[in-house]
């Protein structure tokens, strides 16, 4: 149920009770006996295994049933590690390009893709490339251009020989 590559959190960081029930039911090689509530009992047993499932705050309508959401301890550990690294590396002065280097990266990117970044996108790329933070974040809705910004930043890193990694 909780294997990082095949379990409930392989592609999403949370899962619902309904998703757990489906996964438990699908994992029963010989099916489920006729005992009423047996699937719920097995799901509860799975949730009770120490060190794996962690209840997270509910969301959604309170009139809905099964609003309970869960994650796994390894997801929480990974998030805490990234958070700690981001706080520790904030303002450390690493990987800071000059303003001219950032502007050149934007220019090269725009020529490569055949369109210009908006003023807001250009400002975000410049901040990411010149900020000097070991880890930085851009938050936006789907389609806002975050992946586009990452590509422009990659060009800046490549041009200056800076080791970098990113995800969007």
mmCIF file of N, CA, C and O in Angstrom, residues 2 20 41-53:
data_model
loop_
_atom_site.group_PDB
_atom_site.id
_atom_site.type_symbol
_atom_site.label_atom_id
_atom_site.label_comp_id
_atom_site.label_asym_id
_atom_site.label_seq_id
_atom_site.Cartn_x
_atom_site.Cartn_y
_atom_site.Cartn_z
ATOM 1 N N UNK A 2 2.012 1.213 0.660
ATOM 2 C CA UNK A 2 2.771 2.427 0.889
ATOM 3 C C UNK A 2 4.143 2.435 0.217
ATOM 4 O O UNK A 2 4.975 3.272 0.526
ATOM 5 N N UNK A 20 -7.881 4.157 -0.542
ATOM 6 C CA UNK A 20 -7.308 3.095 0.276
ATOM 7 C C UNK A 20 -8.157 1.831 0.193
ATOM 8 O O UNK A 20 -7.636 0.730 0.013
ATOM 9 N N UNK A 41 -12.476 -3.023 8.022
ATOM 10 C CA UNK A 41 -11.601 -3.524 9.092
ATOM 11 C C UNK A 41 -10.173 -3.692 8.585
ATOM 12 O O UNK A 41 -9.214 -3.308 9.266
ATOM 13 N N UNK A 42 -10.034 -4.277 7.402
ATOM 14 C CA UNK A 42 -8.691 -4.480 6.845
ATOM 15 C C UNK A 42 -8.038 -3.121 6.562
ATOM 16 O O UNK A 42 -6.856 -2.915 6.853
ATOM 17 N N UNK A 43 -8.808 -2.181 6.009
ATOM 18 C CA UNK A 43 -8.271 -0.842 5.738
ATOM 19 C C UNK A 43 -7.819 -0.178 7.036
ATOM 20 O O UNK A 43 -6.757 0.456 7.078
ATOM 21 N N UNK A 44 -8.607 -0.330 8.097
ATOM 22 C CA UNK A 44 -8.213 0.229 9.396
ATOM 23 C C UNK A 44 -6.922 -0.414 9.895
ATOM 24 O O UNK A 44 -6.057 0.267 10.461
ATOM 25 N N UNK A 45 -6.787 -1.724 9.691
ATOM 26 C CA UNK A 45 -5.549 -2.416 10.081
ATOM 27 C C UNK A 45 -4.353 -1.862 9.305
ATOM 28 O O UNK A 45 -3.268 -1.679 9.863
ATOM 29 N N UNK A 46 -4.555 -1.600 8.022
ATOM 30 C CA UNK A 46 -3.483 -1.032 7.200
ATOM 31 C C UNK A 46 -3.098 0.347 7.731
ATOM 32 O O UNK A 46 -1.914 0.670 7.868
ATOM 33 N N UNK A 47 -4.086 1.170 8.049
ATOM 34 C CA UNK A 47 -3.808 2.511 8.574
ATOM 35 C C UNK A 47 -3.112 2.471 9.927
ATOM 36 O O UNK A 47 -2.380 3.397 10.284
ATOM 37 N N UNK A 48 -3.332 1.395 10.681
ATOM 38 C CA UNK A 48 -2.747 1.285 12.019
ATOM 39 C C UNK A 48 -1.294 0.821 12.023
ATOM 40 O O UNK A 48 -0.655 0.828 13.072
ATOM 41 N N UNK A 49 -0.760 0.409 10.868
ATOM 42 C CA UNK A 49 0.640 -0.021 10.824
ATOM 43 C C UNK A 49 1.515 1.197 11.126
ATOM 44 O O UNK A 49 1.468 2.208 10.417
ATOM 45 N N UNK A 50 2.293 1.107 12.176
ATOM 46 C CA UNK A 50 3.101 2.238 12.641
ATOM 47 C C UNK A 50 4.136 2.657 11.602
ATOM 48 O O UNK A 50 4.750 1.822 10.950
ATOM 49 N N UNK A 51 4.309 3.976 11.465
ATOM 50 C CA UNK A 51 5.366 4.520 10.626
ATOM 51 C C UNK A 51 4.997 4.749 9.175
ATOM 52 O O UNK A 51 5.850 5.129 8.384
ATOM 53 N N UNK A 52 3.754 4.520 8.798
ATOM 54 C CA UNK A 52 3.374 4.680 7.396
ATOM 55 C C UNK A 52 2.322 5.758 7.196
ATOM 56 O O UNK A 52 2.653 6.877 6.850
ATOM 57 N N UNK A 53 1.061 5.440 7.363
ATOM 58 C CA UNK A 53 -0.014 6.386 7.064
ATOM 59 C C UNK A 53 -0.121 7.458 8.137
ATOM 60 O O UNK A 53 0.009 7.189 9.327
#
